[in-house]
Short mmCIF file of C-alpha atoms and ligand atoms in Angstrom, two decimals:
data_model
loop_
_atom_site.label_atom_id
_atom_site.label_comp_id
_atom_site.label_asym_id
_atom_site.label_seq_id
_atom_site.Cartn_x
_atom_site.Cartn_y
_atom_site.Cartn_z
CA UNK A 1 43.23 292.01 -129.75
CA UNK A 2 46.87 292.38 -130.66
CA UNK A 3 49.46 289.30 -131.11
CA UNK A 4 51.16 290.71 -128.05
CA UNK A 5 48.16 290.25 -125.69
CA UNK A 6 47.42 286.66 -127.24
CA UNK A 7 51.04 285.71 -126.33
CA UNK A 8 50.26 287.22 -123.16
CA UNK A 9 47.29 285.23 -122.23
CA UNK A 10 48.83 281.95 -123.50
CA UNK A 11 51.66 282.26 -121.18
CA UNK A 12 49.32 282.41 -118.36
CA UNK A 13 48.19 279.20 -118.80
CA UNK A 14 50.14 276.09 -117.65
CA UNK A 15 50.93 273.60 -120.03
CA UNK A 16 51.98 270.42 -118.30
CA UNK A 17 51.40 267.91 -121.10
CA UNK A 18 54.38 265.89 -121.78
CA UNK A 19 55.69 266.88 -125.67
CA UNK A 20 54.98 263.96 -127.99
CA UNK A 21 58.81 263.35 -128.22
CA UNK A 22 58.93 263.19 -124.62
CA UNK A 23 56.07 260.94 -124.30
CA UNK A 24 57.87 258.81 -126.96
CA UNK A 25 60.75 258.33 -124.89
CA UNK A 26 58.96 257.53 -121.67
CA UNK A 27 56.75 255.19 -123.45
CA UNK A 28 59.40 253.00 -125.04
CA UNK A 29 61.12 252.92 -121.57
CA UNK A 30 57.62 251.73 -120.04
CA UNK A 31 56.84 249.26 -122.48
CA UNK A 32 60.75 248.06 -121.80
CA UNK A 33 59.94 247.44 -118.41
CA UNK A 34 56.57 245.60 -119.12
CA UNK A 35 58.48 243.35 -121.59
CA UNK A 36 61.12 242.78 -119.08
CA UNK A 37 58.51 241.82 -116.52
CA UNK A 38 57.02 239.34 -118.87
CA UNK A 39 60.33 237.96 -119.46
CA UNK A 40 60.48 236.98 -115.70
CA UNK A 41 56.63 236.30 -115.10
CA UNK A 42 57.57 232.50 -114.75
CA UNK A 43 60.09 232.83 -112.01
CA UNK A 44 58.75 235.72 -109.98
CA UNK A 45 57.97 234.91 -106.35
CA UNK A 46 54.41 235.26 -106.60
CA UNK A 47 53.75 236.92 -103.33
CA UNK A 48 55.97 239.63 -101.46
CA UNK A 49 56.44 238.36 -97.81
CA UNK A 50 55.82 241.54 -95.91
CA UNK A 51 53.36 243.12 -93.78
CA UNK A 52 50.73 245.82 -94.66
CA UNK A 53 52.67 247.97 -92.34
CA UNK A 54 56.05 247.62 -94.12
CA UNK A 55 54.56 248.04 -97.57
CA UNK A 56 52.93 251.24 -96.52
CA UNK A 57 56.16 252.64 -94.91
CA UNK A 58 57.48 252.09 -98.59
CA UNK A 59 54.85 254.73 -99.75
CA UNK A 60 54.84 257.04 -97.15
CA UNK A 61 55.59 260.53 -98.55
CA UNK A 62 54.18 263.89 -98.36
CA UNK A 63 51.69 265.36 -101.03
CA UNK A 64 54.04 266.27 -103.73
CA UNK A 65 53.42 270.05 -103.88
CA UNK A 66 55.98 270.41 -106.77
CA UNK A 67 55.91 268.35 -109.98
CA UNK A 68 58.66 265.72 -110.60
CA UNK A 69 60.30 264.18 -113.13
CA UNK A 70 58.30 261.42 -115.14
CA UNK A 71 61.65 259.29 -115.43
CA UNK A 72 61.73 259.51 -111.85
CA UNK A 73 58.27 258.40 -111.13
CA UNK A 74 58.49 255.61 -113.75
CA UNK A 75 61.68 254.28 -111.80
CA UNK A 76 59.52 254.16 -108.68
CA UNK A 77 57.29 251.31 -110.64
CA UNK A 78 60.42 249.16 -110.62
CA UNK A 79 61.80 250.16 -107.14
CA UNK A 80 58.70 250.30 -104.89
CA UNK A 81 55.36 248.66 -106.79
CA UNK A 82 56.85 245.49 -108.36
CA UNK A 83 58.63 244.36 -105.19
CA UNK A 84 55.40 244.88 -103.28
CA UNK A 85 52.97 243.58 -105.81
CA UNK A 86 51.23 240.15 -105.94
CA UNK A 87 51.75 238.73 -109.44
CA UNK A 88 48.73 237.32 -110.71
CA UNK A 89 50.32 236.69 -114.29
CA UNK A 90 52.40 234.03 -112.57
CA UNK A 91 51.81 230.74 -113.90
CA UNK A 92 51.64 229.49 -110.11
CA UNK A 93 49.20 232.04 -108.85
CA UNK A 94 45.95 230.22 -107.98
CA UNK A 95 44.07 232.64 -105.61
CA UNK A 96 40.40 233.58 -105.39
CA UNK A 97 39.42 233.41 -108.93
CA UNK A 98 41.91 235.89 -110.46
CA UNK A 99 42.41 236.01 -114.07
CA UNK A 100 46.24 236.03 -115.39
CA UNK A 101 46.07 239.25 -117.80
CA UNK A 102 46.69 239.29 -121.60
CA UNK A 103 49.47 241.03 -122.94
CA UNK A 104 47.50 242.57 -125.39
CA UNK A 105 45.05 243.55 -122.84
CA UNK A 106 47.72 245.55 -121.05
CA UNK A 107 48.27 247.28 -124.84
CA UNK A 108 44.65 247.84 -125.06
CA UNK A 109 44.50 249.73 -121.55
CA UNK A 110 47.18 251.96 -122.54
CA UNK A 111 45.39 252.71 -125.90
CA UNK A 112 41.81 253.08 -124.35
CA UNK A 113 43.38 255.55 -121.88
CA UNK A 114 45.05 257.40 -124.74
CA UNK A 115 41.71 258.58 -126.27
CA UNK A 116 40.07 258.51 -122.99
CA UNK A 117 36.49 258.13 -124.42
CA UNK A 118 33.58 257.39 -122.12
CA UNK A 119 31.64 254.71 -122.70
CA UNK A 120 28.57 256.00 -120.58
CA UNK A 121 26.98 257.49 -123.80
CA UNK A 122 27.33 257.21 -127.46
CA UNK A 123 28.20 260.73 -127.90
CA UNK A 124 31.58 260.43 -126.18
CA UNK A 125 32.24 257.31 -127.25
CA UNK A 126 30.81 256.11 -130.58
CA UNK A 127 33.86 253.40 -131.50
CA UNK A 128 33.76 252.19 -127.89
CA UNK A 129 29.76 251.89 -128.01
CA UNK A 130 30.10 249.90 -131.15
CA UNK A 131 32.63 247.68 -130.13
CA UNK A 132 30.89 247.05 -126.87
CA UNK A 133 27.73 245.66 -128.61
CA UNK A 134 30.18 243.88 -131.08
CA UNK A 135 32.08 242.04 -128.19
CA UNK A 136 28.98 241.17 -126.14
CA UNK A 137 27.52 239.69 -129.12
CA UNK A 138 30.91 237.58 -129.71
CA UNK A 139 30.44 236.37 -125.97
CA UNK A 140 26.99 235.47 -126.61
CA UNK A 141 27.85 233.14 -129.74
CA UNK A 142 30.74 231.76 -128.03
CA UNK A 143 28.44 230.51 -125.15
CA UNK A 144 25.31 229.67 -126.88
CA UNK A 145 23.31 232.72 -125.46
CA UNK A 146 20.67 233.99 -127.64
CA UNK A 147 22.19 236.87 -130.33
CA UNK A 148 19.38 239.09 -129.59
CA UNK A 149 20.37 239.78 -126.14
CA UNK A 150 21.77 242.98 -124.94
CA UNK A 151 23.69 243.64 -121.65
CA UNK A 152 27.01 245.84 -120.87
CA UNK A 153 30.40 245.54 -119.45
CA UNK A 154 30.71 246.13 -115.64
CA UNK A 155 33.55 246.30 -113.24
CA UNK A 156 33.15 242.91 -112.15
CA UNK A 157 30.83 239.87 -111.49
CA UNK A 158 29.48 241.67 -108.27
CA UNK A 159 28.18 244.50 -110.38
CA UNK A 160 26.95 242.33 -113.05
CA UNK A 161 25.07 240.41 -110.50
CA UNK A 162 23.65 243.62 -109.25
CA UNK A 163 22.60 244.95 -112.41
CA UNK A 164 20.95 241.60 -113.43
CA UNK A 165 18.84 241.36 -110.15
CA UNK A 166 17.71 244.93 -110.27
CA UNK A 167 16.37 243.95 -113.81
CA UNK A 168 14.79 240.95 -112.16
CA UNK A 169 13.07 243.34 -109.31
CA UNK A 170 12.18 245.86 -111.63
CA UNK A 171 10.66 243.33 -114.11
CA UNK A 172 8.55 241.11 -111.85
CA UNK A 173 7.54 243.25 -108.96
CA UNK A 174 3.78 243.63 -108.65
CA UNK A 175 4.35 247.55 -108.75
CA UNK A 176 6.40 250.22 -110.20
CA UNK A 177 9.80 249.86 -108.01
CA UNK A 178 11.27 252.62 -110.19
CA UNK A 179 9.15 255.02 -108.84
CA UNK A 180 8.25 253.76 -105.24
CA UNK A 181 11.10 251.55 -104.51
CA UNK A 182 10.45 249.76 -101.35
CA UNK A 183 8.63 252.33 -99.83
CA UNK A 184 5.56 251.63 -101.64
CA UNK A 185 2.37 251.09 -99.66
CA UNK A 186 1.73 248.31 -102.38
CA UNK A 187 4.54 246.33 -101.25
CA UNK A 188 2.76 243.06 -99.48
CA UNK A 189 5.64 240.81 -98.52
CA UNK A 190 9.57 240.37 -98.68
CA UNK A 191 11.25 240.31 -101.96
CA UNK A 192 13.28 237.23 -101.96
CA UNK A 193 16.34 235.82 -104.04
CA UNK A 194 17.22 232.18 -104.10
CA UNK A 195 20.52 230.27 -104.48
CA UNK A 196 22.32 226.85 -103.11
CA UNK A 197 23.19 226.82 -99.61
CA UNK A 198 26.83 225.68 -100.15
CA UNK A 199 28.19 227.05 -103.40
CA UNK A 200 26.10 230.19 -103.51
CA UNK A 201 28.50 232.98 -104.05
CA UNK A 202 28.65 236.04 -101.25
CA UNK A 203 28.45 238.54 -103.86
CA UNK A 204 24.79 238.03 -103.96
CA UNK A 205 24.48 238.95 -100.51
CA UNK A 206 26.26 242.10 -101.55
CA UNK A 207 23.42 242.59 -104.30
CA UNK A 208 20.80 242.22 -101.18
CA UNK A 209 23.01 245.32 -99.53
CA UNK A 210 22.68 247.30 -102.77
CA UNK A 211 19.02 246.64 -103.17
CA UNK A 212 18.40 247.07 -99.45
CA UNK A 213 16.29 244.04 -99.21
CA UNK A 214 18.53 242.93 -96.39
CA UNK A 215 20.90 239.90 -96.54
CA UNK A 216 18.25 237.48 -95.22
CA UNK A 217 16.19 238.25 -98.32
CA UNK A 218 18.94 235.37 -99.93
CA UNK A 219 17.22 231.97 -99.29
CA UNK A 220 19.45 229.18 -99.23
CA UNK A 221 18.38 226.37 -101.06
CA UNK A 222 19.75 222.82 -99.96
CA UNK A 223 22.36 221.36 -102.20
CA UNK A 224 22.66 217.90 -103.54
CA UNK A 225 25.78 215.57 -103.00
CA UNK A 226 27.48 217.02 -106.17
CA UNK A 227 27.04 220.72 -104.52
CA UNK A 228 24.79 221.44 -107.05
CA UNK A 229 21.12 223.11 -106.21
CA UNK A 230 18.70 220.54 -104.96
CA UNK A 231 15.75 221.74 -107.37
CA UNK A 232 12.84 219.70 -105.62
CA UNK A 233 14.09 221.71 -102.28
CA UNK A 234 13.91 224.97 -104.24
CA UNK A 235 10.20 224.21 -105.27
CA UNK A 236 9.28 223.52 -101.91
CA UNK A 237 10.69 226.64 -100.51
CA UNK A 238 9.20 228.81 -102.99
CA UNK A 239 5.84 227.40 -102.28
CA UNK A 240 6.34 227.96 -98.63
CA UNK A 241 7.53 231.50 -99.05
CA UNK A 242 4.69 232.28 -101.82
CA UNK A 243 2.38 230.58 -99.07
CA UNK A 244 3.49 233.15 -96.43
CA UNK A 245 2.85 236.23 -98.66
CA UNK A 246 6.30 236.58 -99.25
CA UNK A 247 7.45 237.58 -103.00
CA UNK A 248 9.86 235.22 -104.67
CA UNK A 249 11.55 237.12 -107.38
CA UNK A 250 14.60 235.71 -108.65
CA UNK A 251 16.54 232.33 -108.55
CA UNK A 252 20.26 232.31 -108.78
CA UNK A 253 21.93 229.44 -110.51
CA UNK A 254 25.52 228.91 -110.12
CA UNK A 255 27.15 228.43 -113.35
CA UNK A 256 30.64 227.20 -112.16
CA UNK A 257 31.01 227.52 -108.32
CA UNK A 258 33.40 229.08 -106.30
CA UNK A 259 34.79 226.09 -104.38
CA UNK A 260 34.43 223.25 -106.87
CA UNK A 261 32.83 224.51 -110.42
CA UNK A 262 29.46 222.96 -109.45
CA UNK A 263 27.03 223.74 -112.06
CA UNK A 264 23.32 223.72 -111.17
CA UNK A 265 20.80 221.99 -112.87
CA UNK A 266 19.82 225.12 -115.42
CA UNK A 267 17.27 223.17 -117.53
CA UNK A 268 15.14 222.36 -114.27
CA UNK A 269 15.69 226.19 -112.80
CA UNK A 270 14.84 227.37 -116.01
CA UNK A 271 11.59 225.39 -115.81
CA UNK A 272 10.86 226.69 -112.71
CA UNK A 273 11.19 230.21 -113.17
CA UNK A 274 9.02 230.02 -116.01
CA UNK A 275 6.27 228.25 -114.45
CA UNK A 276 6.22 230.66 -111.52
CA UNK A 277 7.20 233.80 -113.39
CA UNK A 278 10.38 234.52 -111.75
CA UNK A 279 13.24 235.79 -113.15
CA UNK A 280 16.44 233.21 -113.73
CA UNK A 281 19.66 234.93 -113.28
CA UNK A 282 22.96 232.63 -113.88
CA UNK A 283 25.88 233.61 -111.71
CA UNK A 284 28.57 232.69 -114.32
CA UNK A 285 30.93 234.59 -113.02
CA UNK A 286 33.62 232.02 -112.80
CA UNK A 287 32.39 229.60 -115.16
CA UNK A 288 29.97 230.70 -117.66
CA UNK A 289 32.69 230.94 -120.63
CA UNK A 290 33.48 227.24 -120.21
CA UNK A 291 30.29 226.67 -122.42
CA UNK A 292 32.62 227.47 -125.52
CA UNK A 293 34.46 224.23 -124.69
CA UNK A 294 32.41 221.40 -126.82
CA UNK A 295 33.57 218.83 -124.18
CA UNK A 296 31.62 220.81 -121.48
CA UNK A 297 28.73 222.28 -123.65
CA UNK A 298 26.40 219.54 -122.02
CA UNK A 299 26.74 220.88 -118.63
CA UNK A 300 25.58 224.17 -119.93
CA UNK A 301 22.18 223.12 -121.30
CA UNK A 302 19.45 225.70 -120.20
CA UNK A 303 21.86 228.86 -119.90
CA UNK A 304 20.54 230.11 -123.09
CA UNK A 305 17.27 230.38 -121.04
CA UNK A 306 18.40 232.72 -118.11
CA UNK A 307 16.90 235.80 -118.35
CA UNK A 308 20.22 237.33 -117.16
CA UNK A 309 23.92 235.82 -117.17
CA UNK A 310 26.86 237.19 -115.19
CA UNK A 311 30.32 236.55 -116.52
CA UNK A 312 33.69 237.98 -115.70
CA UNK A 313 36.06 238.39 -118.22
CA UNK A 314 38.94 239.38 -115.77
CA UNK A 315 38.48 235.56 -114.57
CA UNK A 316 38.62 232.69 -116.89
CA UNK A 317 39.00 235.00 -119.79
CA UNK A 318 42.55 236.42 -118.49
CA UNK A 319 41.62 240.07 -119.01
CA UNK A 320 43.31 242.80 -117.13
CA UNK A 321 41.09 244.03 -114.12
CA UNK A 322 38.51 245.42 -114.50
CA UNK A 323 36.17 243.65 -116.61
CA UNK A 324 32.89 242.21 -115.66
CA UNK A 325 29.97 241.56 -118.19
CA UNK A 326 26.39 241.02 -117.58
CA UNK A 327 23.90 239.54 -120.82
CA UNK A 328 20.27 240.06 -120.62
CA UNK A 329 17.87 237.98 -123.06
CA UNK A 330 15.39 241.17 -123.54
CA UNK A 331 17.48 244.49 -123.57
CA UNK A 332 14.51 246.39 -123.15
CA UNK A 333 13.86 245.04 -119.90
CA UNK A 334 17.40 246.01 -118.92
CA UNK A 335 16.92 249.61 -120.11
CA UNK A 336 13.56 249.74 -118.37
CA UNK A 337 15.39 249.12 -115.31
CA UNK A 338 18.16 251.74 -116.00
CA UNK A 339 16.75 254.44 -118.10
CA UNK A 340 17.01 257.80 -116.78
CA UNK A 341 16.90 261.42 -118.30
CA UNK A 342 18.21 264.50 -117.76
CA UNK A 343 18.25 267.66 -120.21
CA UNK A 344 21.96 267.32 -119.93
CA UNK A 345 22.38 263.70 -120.83
CA UNK A 346 21.09 264.12 -124.90
CA UNK A 347 21.18 266.65 -127.20
CA UNK A 348 17.45 268.12 -127.52
CA UNK A 349 17.38 267.79 -131.30
CA UNK A 350 16.96 264.44 -132.84
CA UNK A 351 19.89 263.61 -134.91
CA UNK A 352 21.21 260.79 -136.62
CA UNK A 353 24.20 260.98 -134.53
CA UNK A 354 23.41 259.20 -131.81
CA UNK A 355 23.38 255.54 -130.73
CA UNK A 356 23.24 253.33 -127.43
CA UNK A 357 23.65 255.02 -124.29
CA UNK A 358 24.87 252.44 -121.99
CA UNK A 359 24.24 254.82 -118.91
CA UNK A 360 20.49 253.64 -119.77
CA UNK A 361 21.56 249.81 -118.94
CA UNK A 362 23.39 249.85 -116.29
CA UNK A 363 24.10 251.85 -112.73
CA UNK A 364 27.27 253.68 -113.93
CA UNK A 365 27.25 256.77 -115.61
CA UNK A 366 30.68 257.41 -116.90
CA UNK A 367 32.44 254.36 -117.97
CA UNK A 368 35.73 253.13 -119.16
CA UNK A 369 36.59 251.28 -122.37
CA UNK A 370 36.50 247.83 -121.05
CA UNK A 371 35.46 246.26 -124.22
CA UNK A 372 38.40 247.03 -126.26
CA UNK A 373 40.76 244.91 -123.94
CA UNK A 374 38.61 241.83 -124.81
CA UNK A 375 37.74 242.79 -127.95
CA UNK A 376 41.61 242.76 -128.66
CA UNK A 377 42.23 239.55 -126.99
CA UNK A 378 39.47 237.50 -128.67
CA UNK A 379 40.73 239.01 -131.95
CA UNK A 380 44.43 237.95 -130.94
CA UNK A 381 43.45 234.36 -129.66
CA UNK A 382 40.42 233.77 -131.82
CA UNK A 383 37.62 231.62 -130.26
CA UNK A 384 40.06 228.54 -131.21
CA UNK A 385 42.72 229.56 -128.86
CA UNK A 386 40.53 230.52 -126.19
CA UNK A 387 39.20 226.98 -126.24
CA UNK A 388 42.62 225.54 -126.26
CA UNK A 389 43.45 227.91 -123.10
CA UNK A 390 40.36 226.89 -121.30
CA UNK A 391 40.72 223.22 -121.89
CA UNK A 392 44.30 223.51 -120.78
CA UNK A 393 42.98 224.80 -117.63
CA UNK A 394 40.63 222.05 -117.16
CA UNK A 395 43.56 219.56 -118.05
CA UNK A 396 45.49 220.96 -115.47
CA UNK A 397 42.56 220.72 -112.55
CA UNK A 398 41.84 217.17 -113.95
CA UNK A 399 45.78 216.47 -113.51
CA UNK A 400 45.74 217.51 -109.76
CA UNK A 401 42.80 215.59 -109.02
CA UNK A 402 44.91 212.50 -110.30
CA UNK A 403 47.70 213.42 -108.17
CA UNK A 404 45.61 213.92 -104.97
CA UNK A 405 43.94 210.40 -105.69
CA UNK A 406 47.46 208.66 -106.16
CA UNK A 407 48.73 210.22 -102.72
CA UNK A 408 47.81 208.35 -99.53
CA UNK A 409 48.50 211.94 -97.94
CA UNK A 410 45.92 213.88 -99.65
CA UNK A 411 41.80 213.65 -99.91
CA UNK A 412 39.93 214.46 -103.03
CA UNK A 413 36.57 215.99 -102.16
CA UNK A 414 34.95 216.25 -105.36
CA UNK A 415 35.34 215.36 -109.22
CA UNK A 416 37.12 218.47 -111.20
CA UNK A 417 34.42 220.05 -113.13
CA UNK A 418 36.11 223.08 -114.49
CA UNK A 419 39.13 224.88 -113.14
CA UNK A 420 38.73 225.13 -109.69
CA UNK A 421 39.53 222.35 -107.49
CA UNK A 422 39.56 221.68 -103.68
CA UNK A 423 41.22 219.23 -101.57
CA UNK A 424 42.89 218.54 -98.41
CA UNK A 425 45.89 217.37 -96.72
CA UNK A 426 44.98 214.44 -94.97
CA UNK A 427 48.20 212.34 -93.65
CA UNK A 428 47.92 208.74 -94.13
CA UNK A 429 49.12 208.12 -90.49
CA UNK A 430 45.98 209.91 -89.13
CA UNK A 431 43.44 207.91 -91.17
CA UNK A 432 41.18 205.13 -89.27
CA UNK A 433 42.30 201.85 -90.93
CA UNK A 434 38.42 201.08 -91.44
CA UNK A 435 37.37 204.98 -92.39
CA UNK A 436 34.85 204.62 -89.12
CA UNK A 437 34.68 207.92 -86.91
CA UNK A 438 36.26 207.57 -83.62
CA UNK A 439 36.39 209.41 -80.35
CA UNK A 440 39.57 211.93 -81.10
CA UNK A 441 37.54 213.11 -84.52
CA UNK A 442 36.97 216.77 -83.18
CA UNK A 443 40.72 216.78 -82.44
CA UNK A 444 41.63 215.22 -85.91
CA UNK A 445 39.37 217.86 -87.60
CA UNK A 446 40.90 220.71 -85.55
CA UNK A 447 44.53 219.58 -86.49
CA UNK A 448 43.40 218.83 -89.90
CA UNK A 449 41.83 222.56 -90.33
CA UNK A 450 45.08 223.94 -88.93
CA UNK A 451 47.24 221.84 -90.81
CA UNK A 452 46.02 222.83 -94.17
CA UNK A 453 45.94 226.59 -93.28
CA UNK A 454 49.25 226.33 -92.27
CA UNK A 455 50.35 224.66 -95.72
CA UNK A 456 48.55 227.74 -97.35
CA UNK A 457 50.29 230.10 -95.31
CA UNK A 458 53.74 228.36 -95.98
CA UNK A 459 53.43 228.13 -99.55
CA UNK A 460 52.30 231.77 -99.91
CA UNK A 461 55.51 233.07 -97.71
CA UNK A 462 57.77 230.54 -99.90
CA UNK A 463 56.67 232.74 -103.10
CA UNK A 464 56.41 229.09 -104.85
CA UNK A 465 52.91 229.50 -105.42
CA UNK A 466 49.97 231.47 -104.30
CA UNK A 467 47.26 228.98 -102.60
CA UNK A 468 44.37 229.62 -100.46
CA UNK A 469 41.92 228.09 -98.28
CA UNK A 470 38.10 227.77 -98.28
CA UNK A 471 35.72 225.67 -96.42
CA UNK A 472 34.05 222.52 -97.92
CA UNK A 473 31.30 221.34 -95.36
CA UNK A 474 32.79 223.08 -92.61
CA UNK A 475 36.25 221.67 -93.06
CA UNK A 476 39.22 223.85 -93.96
CA UNK A 477 40.14 222.91 -97.60
CA UNK A 478 43.22 223.99 -100.29
CA UNK A 479 41.78 225.45 -102.94
CA UNK A 480 43.10 226.18 -106.10
CA UNK A 481 41.94 228.46 -109.04
CA UNK A 482 43.69 227.62 -112.09
CA UNK A 483 42.65 230.41 -114.54
CA UNK A 484 46.04 231.56 -115.76
CA UNK A 485 46.60 231.24 -119.51
CA UNK A 486 50.31 230.60 -118.50
CA UNK A 487 50.04 227.59 -116.07
CA UNK A 488 50.94 224.33 -117.16
CA UNK A 489 50.97 220.49 -116.00
CA UNK A 490 54.43 221.06 -114.95
CA UNK A 491 53.60 223.85 -112.72
CA UNK A 492 50.63 221.65 -111.22
CA UNK A 493 53.50 219.16 -110.18
CA UNK A 494 55.89 221.60 -108.95
CA UNK A 495 52.94 223.03 -106.68
CA UNK A 496 51.71 219.78 -105.63
CA UNK A 497 55.09 218.51 -104.61
CA UNK A 498 55.80 221.34 -102.72
CA UNK A 499 52.44 221.21 -100.97
CA UNK A 500 53.33 217.79 -100.13
CA UNK A 501 56.83 218.74 -98.41
CA UNK A 502 55.36 221.63 -96.70
CA UNK A 503 52.49 219.45 -95.42
CA UNK A 504 55.16 216.42 -94.43
CA UNK A 505 57.35 218.82 -92.43
CA UNK A 506 54.78 220.64 -90.46
CA UNK A 507 53.02 217.27 -89.77
CA UNK A 508 56.20 215.69 -88.35
CA UNK A 509 56.99 219.04 -86.54
CA UNK A 510 53.77 220.05 -85.06
CA UNK A 511 51.60 216.94 -85.10
CA UNK A 512 49.32 216.91 -81.37
CA UNK A 513 50.62 214.04 -79.38
CA UNK A 514 47.06 213.56 -78.49
CA UNK A 515 46.18 212.33 -81.75
CA UNK A 516 46.01 208.32 -82.37
CA UNK A 517 48.65 207.00 -85.41
CA UNK A 518 47.96 204.40 -87.90
CA UNK A 519 51.45 204.18 -89.49
CA UNK A 520 50.27 200.91 -91.27
CA UNK A 521 48.46 203.53 -93.51
CA UNK A 522 51.43 205.16 -94.96
CA UNK A 523 52.51 204.09 -98.35
C1 PLP B 1 34.08 236.48 -108.51
C2 PLP B 1 32.48 236.07 -108.39
C3 PLP B 1 31.49 237.15 -108.25
C4 PLP B 1 32.03 238.45 -108.04
O1 PLP B 1 32.54 239.09 -109.21
P1 PLP B 1 33.80 240.01 -109.10
O2 PLP B 1 34.18 240.26 -110.24
O3 PLP B 1 35.21 239.80 -108.18
O4 PLP B 1 33.25 241.57 -108.54
C5 PLP B 1 30.32 236.63 -108.40
N1 PLP B 1 30.02 235.36 -108.45
C6 PLP B 1 30.89 234.16 -108.57
C7 PLP B 1 30.65 232.84 -108.55
C8 PLP B 1 32.18 234.66 -108.61
O5 PLP B 1 33.02 233.74 -108.88
#
C-alpha cells in the first residue's frame, strides 16, 4: 500500500477528539468553574424555586445535528445547569439522606472517566479491581466487620440490598433457585423477608419487586417504643409463618433508620437467624459507617455477625453519586448467587493475568470505577478525619435536639441516635395545659400536619435550607438528615431560627379559628 493511499484512508475517518492542548485549556477552565462553585457553596440558595416546566423550558432544544464549540458547552454549565440545580453540597441541605460530595471525590470522577476502566472484570480494570478489593477491606476494618469478607460497590443502597437479599435467597432456599427461580415445582410456600414496621426502608419493597416475590413478601415486624424491632414479636411471626408452610429466609435489620437513626437489636437478630438458618441482612445504608465512632460502637454489637451489610458511601461518607456498597461475610456465597459464564467473558486459556471479575459477584456486568472516589477520600481524610466528620454530624443532631427541647413551640419525638433527627413544630398556644387529649384532637392534628408541611415547603422556597417532612406514627414531622461534611453548629442554629420564624408567621396568619387556644402555655 502506498503512502498516498494510507493518507487517503486516514482522512476519511473523523477525528473528533480534542487535542491534548485543547483539553488542557478546557480542563483548566472547568476546574476554575468548580473551584469558584466551592467558594460560594456556603451561601448558595440551596434549592431553585422554579417549577419542572420552567426548568424543562431552559433545556428545550433540538438534537444538535452539528457539533458545537466545547467552550460554549462548558458555558452552559454555569448559565443553565447551576441556576437550576439543588445544591446537596451546601451545609444547609438536609433532604432525604444525601451526602455532600467530597472535593477529592470530584477529581476522582474525572480521573476515572479519563482512563475509562470497566470494573465488571479484571482484564479491562486491573488496578480498579484491586483498589475496589482494598477499599472494601478498609471499610470492613472501619466498621468492625470480618476482614475476610467479600462484597462490591453498587450504584446505591437499593442495589446493595437487592444483591444481598438475592444472595440470601440463593443460599437459603430448599432447592436450586438459580436454575428454577420461583417456577420450580419444588417450591412449597412463599419466600418471606422480615423488617421492622415503622422504620423498615421502602427499598426492601423494591427488592421484593426485583425478586418478583411480591411486596407482601416483606413482613412488617412490630417495633419497640424506641423504633427498634421487637425481636420477641419477630420470633412469634417467624413461628407462625413457618407453621403455615411459608419459607422465611431473610431478616433485614435497620442499622441507622431513615427517620430516627434507630439501630435494631443486632445481637438478638443474629441469634434468631442463626437458630433458624435464616440470612441476616443489615441495611446500614444510612448508618452502618457510624460503627467507626468509638462512642457509638456499642450500638453496633452483632453487626459483625450479619451475613451481609449494605452501606452507602454516597450518604454518610460524603462520596459523590453514585456509590453504594455491599459487604458479605462469605464471598463464596455471593459468587454462587451471581456467577455466570459465557465464552466471551473470559479468555479460553488459563493465564496468570486474571483476577476477580466483579460481574460474578453482583447484578451488573459493566461497572464504573466507583471505588476510586472512596479510596481517594479515605486517603485524604484518613480514618481519623472521617471519625471527626461523622462525630460533628452527630453533635449537630444532638444540638438540634437541645434546641427543640428548649423551645416551647417544638416537640421532640426521639433521642438523636446518629445524624438523622425528626421533630415537630407544635405552637405552645395549642397545647392542652395538662397534656390530655381533647375533643378537637383531629382538628389539631390536621392543622399541625399542614403547618409542618408548609414550614418545610417555605424553607425550601426561601433557599436558606432544604428540609423535608416525613411521618412518625402517622403525623407529619420535620426531618433533618445532617450528613454534610460542611455543616456546623452555626448552620443548625440559623436553620432552627428560620424554622421558628416561618412557623410563627404561618401560625399567626393561618391558624384555624376553630382550634382552642392556651395562651398561658406560651413562654
Ligand atoms: C437510602 C437508603 C436505602 C437506599 O439507598 P439508595 O442509595 O438510595 O439506593 C436503603 N436503605 C436505607 C436505610 C436507606 O437510608
